[in-house]
Coordinates of C-alpha atoms and ligand atoms in Angstrom, one line a residue:
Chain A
X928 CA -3.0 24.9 79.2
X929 CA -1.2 25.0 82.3
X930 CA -2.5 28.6 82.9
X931 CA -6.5 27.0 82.7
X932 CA -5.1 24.7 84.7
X933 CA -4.1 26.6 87.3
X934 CA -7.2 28.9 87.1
X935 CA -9.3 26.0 87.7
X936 CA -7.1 24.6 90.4
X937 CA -7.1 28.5 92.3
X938 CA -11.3 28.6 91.7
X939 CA -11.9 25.4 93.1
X940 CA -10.3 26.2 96.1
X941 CA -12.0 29.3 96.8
X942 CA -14.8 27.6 96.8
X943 CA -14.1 24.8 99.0
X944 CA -13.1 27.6 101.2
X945 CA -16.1 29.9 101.1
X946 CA -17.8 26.4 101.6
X947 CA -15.9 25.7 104.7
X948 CA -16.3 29.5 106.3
X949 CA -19.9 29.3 105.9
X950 CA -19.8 25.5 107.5
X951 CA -17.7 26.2 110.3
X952 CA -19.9 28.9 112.4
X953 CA -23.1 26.7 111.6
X954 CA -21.1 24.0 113.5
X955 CA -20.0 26.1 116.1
X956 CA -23.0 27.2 116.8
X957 CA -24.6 23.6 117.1
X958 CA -22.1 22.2 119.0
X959 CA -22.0 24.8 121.2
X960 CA -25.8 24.6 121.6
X961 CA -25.7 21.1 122.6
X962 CA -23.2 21.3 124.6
X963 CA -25.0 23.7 127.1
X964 CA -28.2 22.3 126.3
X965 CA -27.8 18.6 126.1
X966 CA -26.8 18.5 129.8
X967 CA -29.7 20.3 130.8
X968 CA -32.5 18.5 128.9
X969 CA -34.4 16.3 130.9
X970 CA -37.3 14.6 130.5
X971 CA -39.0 17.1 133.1
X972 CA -38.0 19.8 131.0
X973 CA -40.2 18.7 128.0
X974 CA -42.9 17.4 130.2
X975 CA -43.5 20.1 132.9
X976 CA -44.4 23.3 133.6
X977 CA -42.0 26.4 135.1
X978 CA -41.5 26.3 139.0
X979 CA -41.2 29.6 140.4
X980 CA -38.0 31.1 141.1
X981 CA -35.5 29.0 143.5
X982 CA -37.1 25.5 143.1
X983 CA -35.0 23.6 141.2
X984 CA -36.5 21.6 138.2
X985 CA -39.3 22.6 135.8
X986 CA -39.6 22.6 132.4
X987 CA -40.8 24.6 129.0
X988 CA -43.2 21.7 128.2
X989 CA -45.8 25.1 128.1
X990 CA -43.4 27.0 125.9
X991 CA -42.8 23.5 123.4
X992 CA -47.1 22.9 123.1
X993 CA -46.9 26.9 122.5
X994 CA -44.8 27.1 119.8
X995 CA -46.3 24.1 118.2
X996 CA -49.4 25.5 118.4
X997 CA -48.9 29.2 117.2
X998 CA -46.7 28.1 114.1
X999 CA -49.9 25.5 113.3
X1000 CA -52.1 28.8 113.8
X1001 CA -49.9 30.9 111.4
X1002 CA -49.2 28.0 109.3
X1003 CA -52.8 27.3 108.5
X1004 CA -53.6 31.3 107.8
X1005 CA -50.7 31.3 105.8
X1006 CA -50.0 28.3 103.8
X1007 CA -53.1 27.7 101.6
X1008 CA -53.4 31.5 101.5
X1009 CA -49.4 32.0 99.8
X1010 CA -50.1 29.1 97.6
X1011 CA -53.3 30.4 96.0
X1012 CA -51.4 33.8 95.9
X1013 CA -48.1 32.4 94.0
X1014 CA -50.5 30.7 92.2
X1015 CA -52.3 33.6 91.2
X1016 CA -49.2 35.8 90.7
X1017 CA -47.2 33.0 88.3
X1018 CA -50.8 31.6 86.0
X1019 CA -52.6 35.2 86.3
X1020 CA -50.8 37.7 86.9
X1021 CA -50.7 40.7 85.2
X1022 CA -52.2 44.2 85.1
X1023 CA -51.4 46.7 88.2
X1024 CA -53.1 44.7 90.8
X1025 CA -50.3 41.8 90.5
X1026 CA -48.0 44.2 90.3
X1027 CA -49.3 45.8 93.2
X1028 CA -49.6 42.0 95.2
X1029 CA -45.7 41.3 94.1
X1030 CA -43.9 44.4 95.3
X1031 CA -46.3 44.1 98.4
X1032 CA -45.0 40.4 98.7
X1033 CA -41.8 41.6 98.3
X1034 CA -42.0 44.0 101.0
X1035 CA -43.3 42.0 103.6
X1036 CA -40.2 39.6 102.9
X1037 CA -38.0 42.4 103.5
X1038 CA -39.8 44.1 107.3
X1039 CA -38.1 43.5 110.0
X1040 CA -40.0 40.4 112.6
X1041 CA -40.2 43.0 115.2
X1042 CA -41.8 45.4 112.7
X1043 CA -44.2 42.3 111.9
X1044 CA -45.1 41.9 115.6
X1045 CA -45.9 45.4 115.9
X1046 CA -48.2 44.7 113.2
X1047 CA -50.3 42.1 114.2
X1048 CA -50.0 44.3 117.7
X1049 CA -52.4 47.1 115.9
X1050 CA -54.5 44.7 113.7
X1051 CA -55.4 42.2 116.3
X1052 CA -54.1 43.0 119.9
X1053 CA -55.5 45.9 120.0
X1054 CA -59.4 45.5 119.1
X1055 CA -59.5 42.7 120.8
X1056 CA -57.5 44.3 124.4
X1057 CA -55.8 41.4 125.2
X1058 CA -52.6 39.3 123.6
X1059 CA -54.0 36.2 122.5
X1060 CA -52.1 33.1 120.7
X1061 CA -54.8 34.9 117.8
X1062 CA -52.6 37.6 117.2
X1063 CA -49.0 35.6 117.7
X1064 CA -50.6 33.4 115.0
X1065 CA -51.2 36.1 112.7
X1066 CA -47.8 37.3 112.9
X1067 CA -46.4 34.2 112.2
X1068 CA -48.4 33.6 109.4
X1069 CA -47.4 36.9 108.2
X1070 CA -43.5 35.9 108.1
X1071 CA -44.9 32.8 106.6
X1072 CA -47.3 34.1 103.5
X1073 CA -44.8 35.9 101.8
X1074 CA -41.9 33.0 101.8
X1075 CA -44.7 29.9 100.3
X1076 CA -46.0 33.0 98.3
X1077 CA -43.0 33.6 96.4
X1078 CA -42.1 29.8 96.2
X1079 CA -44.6 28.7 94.8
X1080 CA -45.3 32.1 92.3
X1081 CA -41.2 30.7 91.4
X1082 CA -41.7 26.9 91.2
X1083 CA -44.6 27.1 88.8
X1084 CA -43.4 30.1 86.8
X1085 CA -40.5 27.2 85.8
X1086 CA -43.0 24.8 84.4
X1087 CA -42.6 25.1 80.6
X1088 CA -45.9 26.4 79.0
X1089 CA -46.0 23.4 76.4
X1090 CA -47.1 21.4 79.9
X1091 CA -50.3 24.0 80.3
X1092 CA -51.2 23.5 76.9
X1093 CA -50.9 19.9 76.9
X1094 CA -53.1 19.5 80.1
X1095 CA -55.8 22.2 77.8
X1096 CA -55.8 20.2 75.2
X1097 CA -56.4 17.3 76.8
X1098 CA -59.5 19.1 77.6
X1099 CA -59.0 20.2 80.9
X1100 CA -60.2 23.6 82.0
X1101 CA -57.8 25.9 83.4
X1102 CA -58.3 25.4 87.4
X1103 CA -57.9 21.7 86.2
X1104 CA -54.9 22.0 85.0
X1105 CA -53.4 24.5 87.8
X1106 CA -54.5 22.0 90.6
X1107 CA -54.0 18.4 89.0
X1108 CA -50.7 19.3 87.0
X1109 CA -49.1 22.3 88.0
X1110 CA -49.4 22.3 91.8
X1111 CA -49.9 18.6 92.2
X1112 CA -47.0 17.8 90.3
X1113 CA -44.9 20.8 91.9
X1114 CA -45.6 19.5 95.4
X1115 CA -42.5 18.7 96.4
X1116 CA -41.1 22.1 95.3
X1117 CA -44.1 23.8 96.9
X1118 CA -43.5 21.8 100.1
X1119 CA -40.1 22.3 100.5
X1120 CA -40.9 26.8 100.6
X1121 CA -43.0 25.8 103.3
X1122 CA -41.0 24.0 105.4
X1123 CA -38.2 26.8 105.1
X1124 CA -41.2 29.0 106.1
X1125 CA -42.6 27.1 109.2
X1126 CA -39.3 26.9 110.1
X1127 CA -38.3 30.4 110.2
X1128 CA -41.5 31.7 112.1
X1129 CA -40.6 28.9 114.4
X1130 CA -37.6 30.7 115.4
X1131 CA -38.9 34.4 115.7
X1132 CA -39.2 35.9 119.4
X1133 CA -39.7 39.6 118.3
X1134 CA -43.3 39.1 116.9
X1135 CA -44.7 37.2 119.5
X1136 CA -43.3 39.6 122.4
X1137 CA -46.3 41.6 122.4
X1138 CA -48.6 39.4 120.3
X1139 CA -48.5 35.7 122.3
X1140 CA -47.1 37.9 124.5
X1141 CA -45.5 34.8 127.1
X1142 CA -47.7 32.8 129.7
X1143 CA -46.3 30.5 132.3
X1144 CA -48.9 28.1 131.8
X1145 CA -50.3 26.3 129.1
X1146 CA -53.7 26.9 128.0
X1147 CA -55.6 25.8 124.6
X1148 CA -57.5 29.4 124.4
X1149 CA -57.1 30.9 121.2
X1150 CA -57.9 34.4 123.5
X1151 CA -55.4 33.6 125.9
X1152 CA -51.5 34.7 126.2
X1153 CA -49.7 31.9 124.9
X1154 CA -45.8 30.7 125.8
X1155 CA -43.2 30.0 123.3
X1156 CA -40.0 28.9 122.9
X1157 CA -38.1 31.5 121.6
X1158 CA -39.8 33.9 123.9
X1159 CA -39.2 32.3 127.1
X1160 CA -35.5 31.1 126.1
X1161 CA -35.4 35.3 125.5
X1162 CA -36.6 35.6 129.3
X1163 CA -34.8 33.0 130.8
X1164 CA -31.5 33.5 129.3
X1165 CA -31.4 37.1 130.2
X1166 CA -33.0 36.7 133.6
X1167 CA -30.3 36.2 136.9
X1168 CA -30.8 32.8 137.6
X1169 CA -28.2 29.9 136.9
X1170 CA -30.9 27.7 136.5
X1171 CA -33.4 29.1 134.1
X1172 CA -30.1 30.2 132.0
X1173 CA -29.1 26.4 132.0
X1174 CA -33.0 25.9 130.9
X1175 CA -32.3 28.5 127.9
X1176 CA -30.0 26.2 126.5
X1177 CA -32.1 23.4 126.9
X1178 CA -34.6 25.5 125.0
X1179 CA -32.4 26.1 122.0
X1180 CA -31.8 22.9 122.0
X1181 CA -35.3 22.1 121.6
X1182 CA -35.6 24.2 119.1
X1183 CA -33.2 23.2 117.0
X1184 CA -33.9 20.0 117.2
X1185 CA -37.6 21.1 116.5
X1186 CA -36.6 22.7 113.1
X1187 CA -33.8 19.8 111.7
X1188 CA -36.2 17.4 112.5
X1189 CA -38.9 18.8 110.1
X1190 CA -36.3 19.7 107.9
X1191 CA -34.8 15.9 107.3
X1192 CA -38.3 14.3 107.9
X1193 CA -39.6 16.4 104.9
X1194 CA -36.6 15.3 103.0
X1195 CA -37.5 11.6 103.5
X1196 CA -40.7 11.8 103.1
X1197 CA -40.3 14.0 99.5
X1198 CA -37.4 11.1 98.9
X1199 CA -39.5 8.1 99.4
X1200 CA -42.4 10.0 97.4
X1201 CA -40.4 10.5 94.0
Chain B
X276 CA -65.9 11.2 54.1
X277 CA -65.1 14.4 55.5
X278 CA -64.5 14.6 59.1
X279 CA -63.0 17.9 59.7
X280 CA -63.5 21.1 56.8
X281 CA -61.2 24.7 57.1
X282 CA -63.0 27.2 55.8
X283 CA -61.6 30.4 55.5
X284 CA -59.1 30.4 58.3
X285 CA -57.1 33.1 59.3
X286 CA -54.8 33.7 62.6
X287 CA -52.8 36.3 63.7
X288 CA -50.0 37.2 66.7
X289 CA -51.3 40.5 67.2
X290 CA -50.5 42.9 64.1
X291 CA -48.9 39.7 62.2
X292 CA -51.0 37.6 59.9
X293 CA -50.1 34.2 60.3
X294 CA -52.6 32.3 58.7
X295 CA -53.6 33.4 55.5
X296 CA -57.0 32.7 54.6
X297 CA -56.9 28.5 54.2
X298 CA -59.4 26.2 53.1
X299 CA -58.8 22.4 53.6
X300 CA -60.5 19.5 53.6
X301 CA -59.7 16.3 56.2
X302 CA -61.0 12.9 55.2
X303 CA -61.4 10.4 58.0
X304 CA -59.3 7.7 58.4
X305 CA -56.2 9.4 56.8
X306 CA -52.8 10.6 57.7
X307 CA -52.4 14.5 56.5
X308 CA -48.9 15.9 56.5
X309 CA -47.9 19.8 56.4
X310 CA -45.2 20.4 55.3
X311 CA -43.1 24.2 54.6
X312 CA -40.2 26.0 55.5
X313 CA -39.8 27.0 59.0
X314 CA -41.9 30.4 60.3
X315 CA -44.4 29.6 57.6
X316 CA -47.3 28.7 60.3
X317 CA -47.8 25.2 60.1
X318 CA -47.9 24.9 63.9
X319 CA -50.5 27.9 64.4
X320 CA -52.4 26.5 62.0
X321 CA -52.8 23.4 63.9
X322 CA -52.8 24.6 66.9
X323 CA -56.7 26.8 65.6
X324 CA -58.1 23.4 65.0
X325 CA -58.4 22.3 68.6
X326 CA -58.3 25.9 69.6
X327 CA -55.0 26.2 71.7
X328 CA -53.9 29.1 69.4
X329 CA -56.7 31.1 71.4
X330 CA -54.4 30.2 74.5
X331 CA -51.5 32.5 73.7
X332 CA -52.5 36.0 74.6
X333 CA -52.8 38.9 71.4
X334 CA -53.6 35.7 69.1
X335 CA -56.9 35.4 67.3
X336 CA -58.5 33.5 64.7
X337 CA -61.2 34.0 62.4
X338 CA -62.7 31.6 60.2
X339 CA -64.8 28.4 60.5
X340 CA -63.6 24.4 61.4
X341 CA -66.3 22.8 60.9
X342 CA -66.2 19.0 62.9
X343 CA -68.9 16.4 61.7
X344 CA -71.2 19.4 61.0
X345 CA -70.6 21.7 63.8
X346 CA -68.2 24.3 63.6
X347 CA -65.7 24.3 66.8
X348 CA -65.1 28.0 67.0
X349 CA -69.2 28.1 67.8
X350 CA -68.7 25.0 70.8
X351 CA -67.5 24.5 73.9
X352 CA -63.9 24.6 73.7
X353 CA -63.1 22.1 76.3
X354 CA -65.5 19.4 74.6
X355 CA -63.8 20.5 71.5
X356 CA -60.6 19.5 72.9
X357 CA -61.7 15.8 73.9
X358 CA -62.4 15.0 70.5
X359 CA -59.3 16.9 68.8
X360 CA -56.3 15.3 70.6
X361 CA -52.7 16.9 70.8
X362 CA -49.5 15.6 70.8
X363 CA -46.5 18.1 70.9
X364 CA -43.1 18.2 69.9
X365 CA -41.6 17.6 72.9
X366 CA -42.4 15.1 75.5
X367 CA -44.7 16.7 77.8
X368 CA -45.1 14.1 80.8
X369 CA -46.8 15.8 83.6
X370 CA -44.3 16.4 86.3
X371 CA -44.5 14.1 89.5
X372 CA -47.3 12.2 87.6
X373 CA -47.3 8.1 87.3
X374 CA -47.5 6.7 83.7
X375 CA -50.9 5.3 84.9
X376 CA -52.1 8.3 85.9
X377 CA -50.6 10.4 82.9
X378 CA -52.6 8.3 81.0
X379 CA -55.7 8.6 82.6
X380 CA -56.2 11.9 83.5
X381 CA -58.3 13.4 80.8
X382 CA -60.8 10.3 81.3
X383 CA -60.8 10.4 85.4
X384 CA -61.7 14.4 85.3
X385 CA -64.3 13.8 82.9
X386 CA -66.4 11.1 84.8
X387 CA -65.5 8.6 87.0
X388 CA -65.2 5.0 86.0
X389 CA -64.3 1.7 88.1
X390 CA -61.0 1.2 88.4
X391 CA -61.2 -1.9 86.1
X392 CA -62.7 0.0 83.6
X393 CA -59.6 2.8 83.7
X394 CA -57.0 -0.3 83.8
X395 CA -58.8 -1.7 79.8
X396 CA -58.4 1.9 79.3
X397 CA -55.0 2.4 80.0
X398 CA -53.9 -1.1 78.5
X399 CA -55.9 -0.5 75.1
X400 CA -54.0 3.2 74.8
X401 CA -50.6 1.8 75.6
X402 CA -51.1 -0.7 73.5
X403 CA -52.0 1.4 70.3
X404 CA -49.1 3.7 71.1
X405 CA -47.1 0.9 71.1
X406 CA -45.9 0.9 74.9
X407 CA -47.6 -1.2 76.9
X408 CA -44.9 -3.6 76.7
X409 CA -41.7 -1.8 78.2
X410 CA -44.2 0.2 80.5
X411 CA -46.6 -2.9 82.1
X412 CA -44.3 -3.7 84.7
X413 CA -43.8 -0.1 86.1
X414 CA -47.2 1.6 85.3
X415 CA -46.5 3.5 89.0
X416 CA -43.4 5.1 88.1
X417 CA -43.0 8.6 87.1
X418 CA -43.5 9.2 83.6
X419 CA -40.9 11.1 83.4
X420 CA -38.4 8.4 84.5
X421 CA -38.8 6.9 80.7
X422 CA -37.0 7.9 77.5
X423 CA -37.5 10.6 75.1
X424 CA -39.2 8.2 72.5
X425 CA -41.4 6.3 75.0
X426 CA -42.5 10.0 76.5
X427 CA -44.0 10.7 73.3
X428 CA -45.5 7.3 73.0
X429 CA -46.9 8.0 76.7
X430 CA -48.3 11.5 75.2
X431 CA -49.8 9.5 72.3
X432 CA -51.3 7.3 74.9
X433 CA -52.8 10.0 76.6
X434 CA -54.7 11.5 73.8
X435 CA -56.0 8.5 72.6
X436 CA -57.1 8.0 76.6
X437 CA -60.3 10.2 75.8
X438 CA -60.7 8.7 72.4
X439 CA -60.9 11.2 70.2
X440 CA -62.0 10.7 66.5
X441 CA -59.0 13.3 65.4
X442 CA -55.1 13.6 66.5
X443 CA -52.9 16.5 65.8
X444 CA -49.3 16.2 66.1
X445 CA -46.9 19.1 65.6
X446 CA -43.6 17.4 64.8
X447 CA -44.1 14.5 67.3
X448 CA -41.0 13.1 65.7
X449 CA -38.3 15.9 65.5
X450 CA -36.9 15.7 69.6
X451 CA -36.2 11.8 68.7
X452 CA -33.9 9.2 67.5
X453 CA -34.5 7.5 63.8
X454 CA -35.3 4.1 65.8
X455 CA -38.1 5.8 68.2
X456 CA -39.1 7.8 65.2
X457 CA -39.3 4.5 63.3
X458 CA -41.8 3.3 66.2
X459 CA -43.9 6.0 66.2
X460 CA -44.3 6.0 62.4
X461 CA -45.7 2.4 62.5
X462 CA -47.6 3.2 65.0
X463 CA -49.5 6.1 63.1
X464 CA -50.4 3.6 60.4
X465 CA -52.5 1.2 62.9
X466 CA -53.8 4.8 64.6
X467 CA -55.2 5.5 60.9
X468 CA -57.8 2.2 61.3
X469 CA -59.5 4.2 64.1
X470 CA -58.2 7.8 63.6
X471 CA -57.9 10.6 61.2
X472 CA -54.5 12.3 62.0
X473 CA -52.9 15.3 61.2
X474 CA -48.8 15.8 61.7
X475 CA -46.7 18.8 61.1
X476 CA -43.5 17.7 60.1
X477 CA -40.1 18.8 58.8
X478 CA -38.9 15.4 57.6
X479 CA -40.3 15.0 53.9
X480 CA -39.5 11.3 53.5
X481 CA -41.4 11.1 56.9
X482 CA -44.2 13.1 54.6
X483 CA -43.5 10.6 52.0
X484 CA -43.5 7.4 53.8
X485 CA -46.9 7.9 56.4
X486 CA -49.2 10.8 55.1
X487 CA -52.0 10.1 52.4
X488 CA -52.2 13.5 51.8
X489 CA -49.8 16.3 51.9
X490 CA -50.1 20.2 52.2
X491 CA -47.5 22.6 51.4
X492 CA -47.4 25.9 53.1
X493 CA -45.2 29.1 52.7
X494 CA -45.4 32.4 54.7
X495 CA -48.6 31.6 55.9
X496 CA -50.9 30.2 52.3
X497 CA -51.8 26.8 51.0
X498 CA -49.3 26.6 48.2
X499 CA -50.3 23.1 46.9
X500 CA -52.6 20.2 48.8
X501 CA -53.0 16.8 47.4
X502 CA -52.2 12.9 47.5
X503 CA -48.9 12.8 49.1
X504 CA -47.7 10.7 45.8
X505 CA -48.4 13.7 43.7
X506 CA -46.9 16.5 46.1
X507 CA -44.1 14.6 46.1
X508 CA -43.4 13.2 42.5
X509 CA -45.7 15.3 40.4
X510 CA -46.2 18.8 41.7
X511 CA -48.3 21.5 40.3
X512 CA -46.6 24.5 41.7
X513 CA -43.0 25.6 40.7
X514 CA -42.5 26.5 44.6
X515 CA -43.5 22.9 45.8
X516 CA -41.2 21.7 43.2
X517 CA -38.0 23.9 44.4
X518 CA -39.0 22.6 48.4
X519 CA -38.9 19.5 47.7
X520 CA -35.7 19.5 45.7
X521 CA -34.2 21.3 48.3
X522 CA -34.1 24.9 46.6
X523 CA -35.3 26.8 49.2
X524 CA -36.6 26.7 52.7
Ligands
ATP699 N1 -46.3 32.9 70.5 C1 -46.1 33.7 69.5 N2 -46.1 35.0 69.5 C2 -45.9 35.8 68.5 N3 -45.6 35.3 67.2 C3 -45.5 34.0 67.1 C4 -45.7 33.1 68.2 N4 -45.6 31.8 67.7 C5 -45.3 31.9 66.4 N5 -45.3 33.2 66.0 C6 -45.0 33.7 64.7 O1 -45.9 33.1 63.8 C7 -45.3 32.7 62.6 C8 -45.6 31.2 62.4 O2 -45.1 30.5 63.4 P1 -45.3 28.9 63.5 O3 -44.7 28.5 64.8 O4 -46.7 28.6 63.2 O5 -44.3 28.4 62.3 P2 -44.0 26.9 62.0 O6 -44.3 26.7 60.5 O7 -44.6 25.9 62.9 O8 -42.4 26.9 62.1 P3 -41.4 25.7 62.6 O9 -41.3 24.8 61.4 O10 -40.1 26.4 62.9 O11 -42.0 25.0 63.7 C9 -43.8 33.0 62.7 O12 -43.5 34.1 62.0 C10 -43.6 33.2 64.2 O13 -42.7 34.2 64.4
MG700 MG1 -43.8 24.6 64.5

């Protein structure tokens, strides 16, 4: 009794523990971040473009449009693509060519961004001759496909099969059934493997240093270089200046705030939806 | 009259022969019970009259159901399915889906209606299923927000939704408590005015007390079928008798 007692006692405060060392750095980090970048985060910073080296001022408002811009790109290559693919995977999937889709999946989850960027260098930077926010798009929506992929192939492989057969014999044909019950009613699951998606390729530099490649302007060509926020916080934190390092932070900041804010608006919105 | 006749079913699971060769006769209006020791196919053998058997891969069926003169293993399967309703033996709610909407599904997909028309719809089911009451004020909320009993009610609902002359149910009683069980038995005996049903179910008194006629199965054959009063109080066969005293099974 007292032994079980104890045991429980011991367990529960490993975990609290293991709870608090994984907490602790994620604070850190955020802290820290705002700490450096709140102070430098103006509203020129998100409104205007670089000025050249010495001027004081500027801003990544280029580099926030950018990365906006190339995760929508990837996003919309990606998202309805990995959905029909988990879809396929979990309601049709068998013989060797699922097989063959899943440990291919699997794979892709596994490549290294900058392996990814080197990619999308081959498939589309180089036909073309020229980075373009094209190919930065295609490489985020190539870190994207494989997470809502294997979401949603999980999400729906939980539905019970007594729910299929109930939508059949209600009379509804199969694609009936996938789209009004199973992905319909797995929405929020669905939604919630894209958001963790968006927000990762949101975050990548490596594949987008020699796909978007960087600009210091802004410009709404799908052909054209295209800035981005990780990118230029990459250059301006490693470059000499005080100034554009102070800007870094502000850029991670940005960031940051970029990806918790679709995380918790996603959250409400599923909340106030169910 | 006859509204639905087995002729010569059989099913299997690949190798294994499930159904064994059955020939039964459904007369409309009436509640049908099967009743049998678990294993012994009673489900399958539901589930090849509105064809859902088929959905399970390596099964198969041979054999004719023949439906108001047509046999349903020569139709379309999906128009086959809006006039054989199914209600399972556990709740099956759609997930994320309002109790309106659960309702109306099978009717919006198949043509669209004005939205007045869906609402008699959707009041006339809920009402035979015996739920409109605890459900009218909250018709937007999930359907899976409601109890266990009431789920079932809302799966009744729904197949009555496409109005369907037939309604299988595989146990709809067995997940539930004696006072939702209660409920859905009087509710069978209005759905018999306008229905012919069909219901699997382990529960003899349940056999006893709703079904007009009863059939007894074991390992796959039709050991007895008749009048539930003489299945239950005057049996032919020796192996009826021992089931229903509780010999075997
Ligand atoms: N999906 C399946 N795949 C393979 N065999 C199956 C499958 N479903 C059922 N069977 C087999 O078919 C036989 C009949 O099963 P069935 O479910 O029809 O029995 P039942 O009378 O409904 O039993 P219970 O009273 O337990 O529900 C059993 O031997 C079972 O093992
Ligand atoms: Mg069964």
């Amino acid at each position: 009794m007292i032994l079980r007692k104890l045991k429980n006692y011991l367990f529960l405060c490993l975990m609290t523990l293991s709870g608090v060392a994984v907490l602790i750095p994620l604070i850190l980090i955020i802290t820290y971040v705002i700490k450096m970048g709140a102070s430098s985060l103006n509203w020129q910073f998100l409104t205007h473009l670089p000025k050249p080296v010495g001027e004081s001022g500027g801003g990544m408002f280029h580099a926030i449009l950018g990365t906006l811009y190339l995760v929508s790109l990837g996003g919309f290559m990606a998202i309805p693509l990995g959905v029909v693919l988990g879809t396929y995977l979990s309601e049709l999937g068998k013989g060797w060519m699922a097989t063959f889709l899943r440990h291919a999946i699997d794979l892709f989850t596994g490549i290294p961004s900058i392996v990814i960027g080197i990619f999308a260098y081959v498939l589309v930077v180089v036909p073309l001759k020229q980075f373009s926010a094209l190919s930065g798009g295609v490489a985020l929506g190539i870190i994207i496909l494989p997470v809502v992929t294997r979401t949603t192939e999980e999400i729906l492989k939980l539905v019970s099969n007594t729910t299929r057969e109930a939508g059949l014999a209600l009379g509804l044909n199969r694609t009936q059934v996938i789209w009004h019950i199973l992905i319909k009613g797995n929405r929020a699951g669905i939604f919630t493997g894209v958001v963790l998606a968006i927000s990762r390729a949101a975050g990548e530099t490596a594949p987008l240093l020699f796909t978007a490649f960087g600009n210091s302007y802004f410009s709404y060509g799908l052909m054209q270089p295209m800035a981005s926020l990780p990118a230029q916080i990459y250059t301006y934190a490693t470059s000499p200046f005080e100034e554009w390092q102070r800007q870094a932070w502000a850029g991670s900041f940005v960031l940051i705030l970029l990806v918790l804010g679709l995380n918790l608006s996603t959250r409400f919105f599923m909340r106030q939806k169910s | 009259m006859n509204i639905l006749q087995v002729k010569n079913l059989n099913a299997w699971f690949g190798d294994h022969h499930v159904i064994k060769n059955i020939s039964l006769d459904y007369m409309t209006n009436t509640i049908s019970a099967i009743i049998g020791p678990s294993g012994c196919g009673k489900s399958t053998f539901i589930r090849c009259l509105n064809r859902i058997h088929e959905e399970v891969p390596s099964a198969k069926a041979t054999g004719e159901v023949i439906m108001q003169g047509k046999n349903i293993y020569d139709a379309d399967v999906v128009s086959i399915r809006k006039n054989i309703g199914m209600v399972f033996q556990k709740p099956t709610p759609f997930p994320a889906m309002s109790i309106l909407d659960n309702v109306l599904i099978g009717v919006r997909l198949q043509e669209k209606l004005k939205k007045a028309r869906l609402m008699d719809i959707a009041e006339n089911c809920l009402q035979k299923a015996a739920l409109w009451d605890e459900v009218k004020d909250k018709l937007n909320k999930p359907g899976t927000s409601l109890s266990g009993g009431q789920q079932q009610r809302l799966c009744i609902a729904r197949s009555l939704a496409l109005n369907p002359p037939i309604l299988l149910m595989d146990e709809p009683t067995s997940a539930l408590d004696p006072i939702a069980t209660a409920k859905i038995e009087e509710l069978m005996d209005n759905l018999k005015k306008e229905f012919t049903v069909i219901i699997v179910t382990h529960n003899m008194q349940q056999a006893a007390r709703i079904a007009d006629f009863t059939s007894f199965f074991v390992l796959g054959d039709l050991i007895e079928h008749g009048p539930s009063t003489e299945i239950f109080t005057n049996p032919k066969n020796k192996k009826t008798e021992d089931y229903i005293m509780g010999k075997f099974g």
